[in-house]
Amino acid sequence: MMACPTDQAWHPQPGPGYVEWWYVDAIFTTRDVLSGSLGLWGSLKEPAAMTVRSDFMLWRPGGAVLDLAGAVPFADFQASTADCDVRLGPHHLRRQDGQFFLTLVNAGQDCRLELEFRPHCPGFNYRHDFAGSDGAFWWAVAAPRAQVTGRLVDTAGETALDGVGYHDHNWSSISITKMFAGWQWGRLHAAEGTLVWACVFGPGRAVPLFQAAYWWDEATATPHLAFLRDQPRPPGVGERCTGFRLNADELMVDLTLTQPLSLARRSARYTYGRFLAHGEAIIRTPLCRRAISGPALHEIQQFTPVSDL
């Protein structure tokens, strides 16, 4: 399904395992890389015990990292249930006139990042219903590819930023740490278009719960979307995530990832690893065949051990 404005709004759920986050990333011509989310999880019936935090990081050329992460009390969280308008402490993400505006401020209040995301192609959404329960997980991609402009203001002055980005929104009515073992997902931006992919595992399952791929073809201005369930794990999806493959009538993808640069490692702070890699892919649709290459941001999330990962 194509995404709509309410997909990007706040979706409070009554259960104790509720989780929701708004994710954004961008690769800039300055070689800066932004990745992170504004999120909250826990029981809304016990707001004081909820976790409300940003995990945004800006990786600078040369290896420096601007840490824009941090937790705030639930009282410092505000969001609209009609559209994307999320405030988390000093951070703010909102949608206006079809564009997204993101403001991030570091804990010391001496760095400010202001960005505008202009979606370049249609988004999509997906709902996964968990078998044996009334719970579900939603994945709403508002901007598979967006033109990003803005500025970074810090003690060194002001840096103009321009690049390509991505934005999605995720929420679940029950604990995803119990229903998911983990996932691998990412996107590759190339001159010919943008590829978004995902592979999600359930606890103890050798077969993924679902796999997905979205391809925006720049030459034909056409989106292509495919979801597969209960299919064998695609080659390359594993501990190191060296690629992804999907074979559906409407879309075929053969992706290889090399030269990964670790942006965030699994640790006590993070249950995931994020990477910037070089991606090369063959894309086939009923309309065309494309060979593409470009930078690929991807994530490996693992909640519980899975023998075949």
Coordinates of C-alpha atoms in Angstrom, one line a residue:
M1 CA 0.0 0.0 0.0
M2 CA 1.1 3.6 -0.6
A3 CA 1.9 5.7 2.4
C4 CA -0.5 8.4 3.6
P5 CA 0.0 11.3 6.1
T6 CA -1.7 9.6 9.0
D7 CA 0.9 6.8 8.7
Q8 CA 3.5 9.2 10.0
A9 CA 1.5 10.3 13.0
W10 CA 1.7 9.0 16.6
H11 CA 0.0 5.7 17.1
P12 CA -0.2 5.1 20.9
Q13 CA -1.0 1.5 21.8
P14 CA -2.4 0.3 25.1
G15 CA -0.2 -2.9 25.6
P16 CA 2.8 -3.1 27.9
G17 CA 5.1 -4.0 24.9
Y18 CA 4.3 -0.9 22.9
V19 CA 7.1 0.6 20.8
E20 CA 7.2 3.4 18.2
W21 CA 10.0 5.2 16.4
W22 CA 10.5 7.7 13.5
Y23 CA 13.8 6.9 11.7
V24 CA 15.7 9.2 9.4
D25 CA 19.1 9.0 7.6
A26 CA 21.0 11.0 5.0
I27 CA 24.3 10.8 3.1
F28 CA 25.6 14.3 2.3
T29 CA 27.9 15.5 -0.5
T30 CA 30.3 16.8 2.3
R31 CA 30.7 13.0 3.3
D32 CA 28.8 13.6 6.5
V33 CA 26.4 10.7 7.3
L34 CA 23.3 11.0 9.6
S35 CA 21.4 8.1 11.0
G36 CA 19.0 7.7 13.9
S37 CA 15.5 7.9 15.3
L38 CA 13.2 9.5 17.8
G39 CA 11.4 6.7 19.7
L40 CA 9.6 5.5 22.8
W41 CA 8.7 2.2 24.3
G42 CA 7.0 0.7 27.4
S43 CA 3.5 1.0 28.8
L44 CA 1.6 4.3 28.4
K45 CA -0.2 3.4 31.5
E46 CA 3.0 3.9 33.4
P47 CA 4.5 7.0 31.6
A48 CA 7.1 7.7 34.2
A49 CA 8.7 4.2 33.5
M50 CA 8.7 4.6 29.7
T51 CA 11.9 5.0 27.7
V52 CA 11.8 8.1 25.5
R53 CA 15.0 8.8 23.5
S54 CA 16.9 9.9 20.4
D55 CA 19.7 7.7 19.0
F56 CA 20.8 10.1 16.3
M57 CA 24.5 10.4 15.4
L58 CA 26.2 12.5 12.7
W59 CA 29.5 10.9 11.4
R60 CA 31.8 13.6 10.2
P61 CA 34.6 13.3 7.6
G62 CA 37.8 12.2 9.3
G63 CA 36.1 10.0 11.9
A64 CA 34.6 12.6 14.3
V65 CA 31.1 11.8 15.6
L66 CA 28.5 14.3 16.7
D67 CA 26.4 12.6 19.4
L68 CA 22.7 13.8 19.2
A69 CA 21.4 10.9 21.3
G70 CA 19.9 11.0 24.7
A71 CA 16.9 10.1 26.8
V72 CA 14.2 12.5 28.1
P73 CA 11.2 12.1 30.5
F74 CA 7.9 11.2 28.9
A75 CA 6.6 14.7 29.9
D76 CA 9.1 16.1 27.3
F77 CA 7.5 14.0 24.5
Q78 CA 4.7 15.5 22.4
A79 CA 3.2 14.2 19.1
S80 CA 0.2 14.6 16.9
T81 CA -2.1 11.7 16.1
A82 CA -3.1 13.3 12.8
D83 CA 0.2 13.8 11.0
C84 CA 3.9 13.8 11.6
D85 CA 4.7 16.3 14.3
V86 CA 7.0 14.9 17.0
R87 CA 8.8 16.7 19.7
L88 CA 11.3 14.8 21.9
G89 CA 13.1 17.2 24.2
P90 CA 14.9 19.7 22.0
H91 CA 14.4 17.6 18.9
H92 CA 11.5 18.1 16.4
L93 CA 10.4 16.2 13.3
R94 CA 7.4 17.5 11.4
R95 CA 5.7 17.2 8.0
Q96 CA 4.4 20.3 6.2
D97 CA 3.2 20.7 2.6
G98 CA 4.5 17.2 1.8
Q99 CA 8.0 17.8 3.1
F100 CA 9.7 16.8 6.4
F101 CA 11.6 19.1 8.6
L102 CA 14.1 17.8 11.2
T103 CA 15.8 19.8 14.0
L104 CA 18.3 18.1 16.3
V105 CA 20.2 19.7 19.2
N106 CA 23.0 18.1 21.1
A107 CA 23.0 17.8 24.9
G108 CA 25.4 20.7 25.3
Q109 CA 23.2 23.0 23.3
D110 CA 26.1 24.1 21.2
C111 CA 25.3 22.1 18.0
R112 CA 22.2 22.4 16.0
L113 CA 21.2 20.4 12.9
E114 CA 18.4 21.8 10.7
L115 CA 17.3 19.6 7.7
E116 CA 14.6 19.6 5.1
F117 CA 13.6 16.4 3.4
R118 CA 11.7 16.6 0.1
P119 CA 10.4 13.1 -0.9
H120 CA 11.4 12.3 -4.5
C121 CA 9.1 9.2 -5.0
P122 CA 6.0 7.6 -3.5
G123 CA 6.2 5.8 -0.2
F124 CA 4.6 2.6 1.0
N125 CA 3.4 0.8 4.1
Y126 CA 3.2 -2.7 5.4
R127 CA 1.4 -4.3 8.3
H128 CA 2.6 -7.7 9.7
D129 CA 0.0 -9.5 11.9
F130 CA 1.6 -11.9 14.4
A131 CA 0.1 -15.4 14.3
G132 CA -1.7 -16.5 17.5
S133 CA -2.2 -12.9 18.8
D134 CA -4.1 -9.7 18.0
G135 CA -0.8 -7.8 17.8
A136 CA 0.7 -6.3 14.7
F137 CA 3.8 -4.4 13.5
W138 CA 3.6 -1.5 11.0
W139 CA 6.4 -0.2 8.7
A140 CA 5.5 3.0 6.9
V141 CA 8.1 4.4 4.5
A142 CA 7.2 8.1 3.8
A143 CA 10.4 8.9 1.8
P144 CA 12.2 6.0 0.2
R145 CA 14.4 8.7 -1.4
A146 CA 14.4 12.4 -0.5
Q147 CA 16.5 15.3 -1.5
V148 CA 18.0 16.7 1.7
T149 CA 19.2 20.3 2.4
G150 CA 20.0 22.1 5.5
R151 CA 22.8 23.3 7.8
L152 CA 24.9 22.3 10.8
V153 CA 25.6 25.1 13.2
D154 CA 28.3 24.5 15.9
T155 CA 31.1 26.2 17.6
A156 CA 33.2 26.1 14.4
G157 CA 30.5 28.0 12.5
E158 CA 27.9 27.0 9.9
T159 CA 28.2 24.1 7.4
A160 CA 25.7 23.9 4.4
L161 CA 24.5 20.4 3.8
D162 CA 23.0 18.8 0.7
G163 CA 22.4 15.1 -0.1
V164 CA 20.0 12.2 -0.4
G165 CA 18.0 10.7 2.5
Y166 CA 15.4 8.3 3.7
H167 CA 12.6 8.4 6.3
D168 CA 10.3 5.7 7.7
H169 CA 8.1 5.2 10.8
N170 CA 7.6 2.0 12.7
W171 CA 5.3 0.9 15.6
S172 CA 4.1 -2.3 17.3
S173 CA 1.2 -3.0 19.6
I174 CA 3.1 -5.8 21.3
S175 CA 6.8 -6.4 22.2
I176 CA 8.9 -6.8 19.1
T177 CA 11.7 -8.2 21.2
K178 CA 9.5 -11.3 21.8
M179 CA 8.0 -11.5 18.3
F180 CA 11.1 -10.7 16.3
A181 CA 14.6 -12.3 16.6
G182 CA 16.0 -9.5 14.5
W183 CA 16.2 -7.9 11.1
Q184 CA 18.5 -6.7 8.3
W185 CA 17.4 -3.8 6.2
G186 CA 18.8 -0.9 4.2
R187 CA 18.8 1.2 1.1
L188 CA 21.0 1.9 -1.8
H189 CA 20.9 5.3 -3.6
A190 CA 22.1 5.4 -7.2
A191 CA 21.7 7.7 -10.2
E192 CA 19.3 5.2 -11.7
G193 CA 17.1 5.0 -8.7
T194 CA 16.8 3.8 -5.1
L195 CA 16.5 0.3 -3.7
V196 CA 15.0 -0.4 -0.2
W197 CA 15.2 -3.9 1.2
A198 CA 14.4 -5.7 4.4
C199 CA 14.5 -9.2 5.9
V200 CA 12.8 -9.9 9.3
F201 CA 13.2 -13.0 11.4
G202 CA 11.0 -14.5 14.1
P203 CA 12.4 -16.3 17.2
G204 CA 13.9 -19.7 16.4
R205 CA 12.8 -19.5 12.7
A206 CA 15.1 -20.5 9.9
V207 CA 12.7 -19.0 7.5
P208 CA 12.2 -15.2 7.6
L209 CA 8.8 -13.8 8.7
F210 CA 8.9 -11.6 5.6
Q211 CA 11.2 -10.1 3.0
A212 CA 10.6 -6.9 1.1
A213 CA 12.1 -4.8 -1.7
Y214 CA 11.1 -1.5 -3.2
W215 CA 12.7 -0.1 -6.3
W216 CA 12.2 3.4 -7.6
D217 CA 13.2 3.6 -11.2
E218 CA 14.4 7.1 -12.1
A219 CA 14.2 6.8 -15.9
T220 CA 10.6 5.6 -15.9
A221 CA 9.5 7.4 -12.7
T222 CA 7.9 4.1 -11.6
P223 CA 7.9 2.4 -8.1
H224 CA 8.1 -1.4 -7.8
L225 CA 7.2 -3.2 -4.6
A226 CA 7.4 -6.8 -3.6
F227 CA 6.8 -8.7 -0.3
L228 CA 7.5 -12.4 0.3
R229 CA 6.5 -14.5 3.4
D230 CA 7.8 -17.9 4.5
Q231 CA 10.5 -18.0 1.8
P232 CA 14.1 -19.3 2.3
R233 CA 16.6 -16.9 3.7
P234 CA 18.2 -14.9 0.9
P235 CA 21.9 -15.3 0.2
G236 CA 24.1 -12.7 1.9
V237 CA 21.8 -12.2 4.9
G238 CA 23.7 -13.4 7.9
E239 CA 26.0 -12.2 10.7
R240 CA 27.9 -9.8 8.4
C241 CA 25.1 -9.1 5.8
T242 CA 27.0 -9.2 2.5
G243 CA 24.0 -8.8 0.3
F244 CA 20.3 -9.5 -0.3
R245 CA 18.3 -11.4 -3.0
L246 CA 14.6 -11.4 -3.8
N247 CA 12.8 -13.2 -6.6
A248 CA 9.2 -12.1 -7.2
D249 CA 7.2 -11.8 -10.4
E250 CA 7.0 -8.0 -10.0
L251 CA 10.6 -7.4 -8.8
M252 CA 13.9 -9.3 -8.8
V253 CA 16.9 -8.0 -6.8
D254 CA 20.4 -9.4 -6.5
L255 CA 22.5 -7.1 -4.2
T256 CA 26.1 -7.4 -3.1
L257 CA 27.5 -5.2 -0.2
T258 CA 31.3 -4.6 0.2
Q259 CA 33.7 -2.3 2.0
P260 CA 31.4 -1.9 5.1
L261 CA 32.3 1.0 7.4
S262 CA 30.9 0.5 10.9
L263 CA 28.8 3.5 12.1
A264 CA 27.4 1.9 15.3
R265 CA 28.4 -1.4 16.9
R266 CA 26.3 -3.7 19.0
S267 CA 26.9 -2.9 22.6
A268 CA 25.2 -2.3 25.9
R269 CA 23.9 0.9 24.4
Y270 CA 22.8 -0.5 21.0
T271 CA 21.2 -3.9 20.0
Y272 CA 22.1 -3.2 16.4
G273 CA 25.0 -2.5 14.1
R274 CA 24.7 0.2 11.4
F275 CA 27.0 0.3 8.4
L276 CA 27.8 2.4 5.3
A277 CA 28.9 0.1 2.5
H278 CA 29.3 0.1 -1.3
G279 CA 26.4 -1.6 -2.9
E280 CA 26.1 -3.2 -6.4
A281 CA 22.8 -4.6 -7.6
I282 CA 21.0 -6.1 -10.6
I283 CA 17.3 -5.0 -10.6
R284 CA 14.8 -6.7 -12.9
T285 CA 11.1 -5.6 -13.3
P286 CA 8.6 -6.4 -16.0
L287 CA 9.6 -3.1 -17.6
C288 CA 13.4 -3.1 -17.5
R289 CA 16.7 -4.4 -16.2
R290 CA 19.1 -2.1 -14.3
A291 CA 22.7 -2.5 -13.0
I292 CA 23.2 0.0 -10.2
S293 CA 25.9 0.9 -7.7
G294 CA 26.2 3.5 -4.9
P295 CA 26.4 4.0 -1.2
A296 CA 24.3 1.7 0.9
L297 CA 23.2 2.4 4.5
H298 CA 22.1 -0.8 6.3
E299 CA 21.4 -2.2 9.8
I300 CA 21.7 -5.5 11.5
Q301 CA 19.4 -5.8 14.5
Q302 CA 19.4 -8.9 16.8
F303 CA 17.2 -9.2 19.9
T304 CA 17.7 -12.9 20.6
P305 CA 20.2 -15.5 19.3
V306 CA 19.2 -17.2 16.1
S307 CA 21.3 -20.1 15.1
D308 CA 21.0 -19.6 11.4
L309 CA 21.9 -15.8 11.6

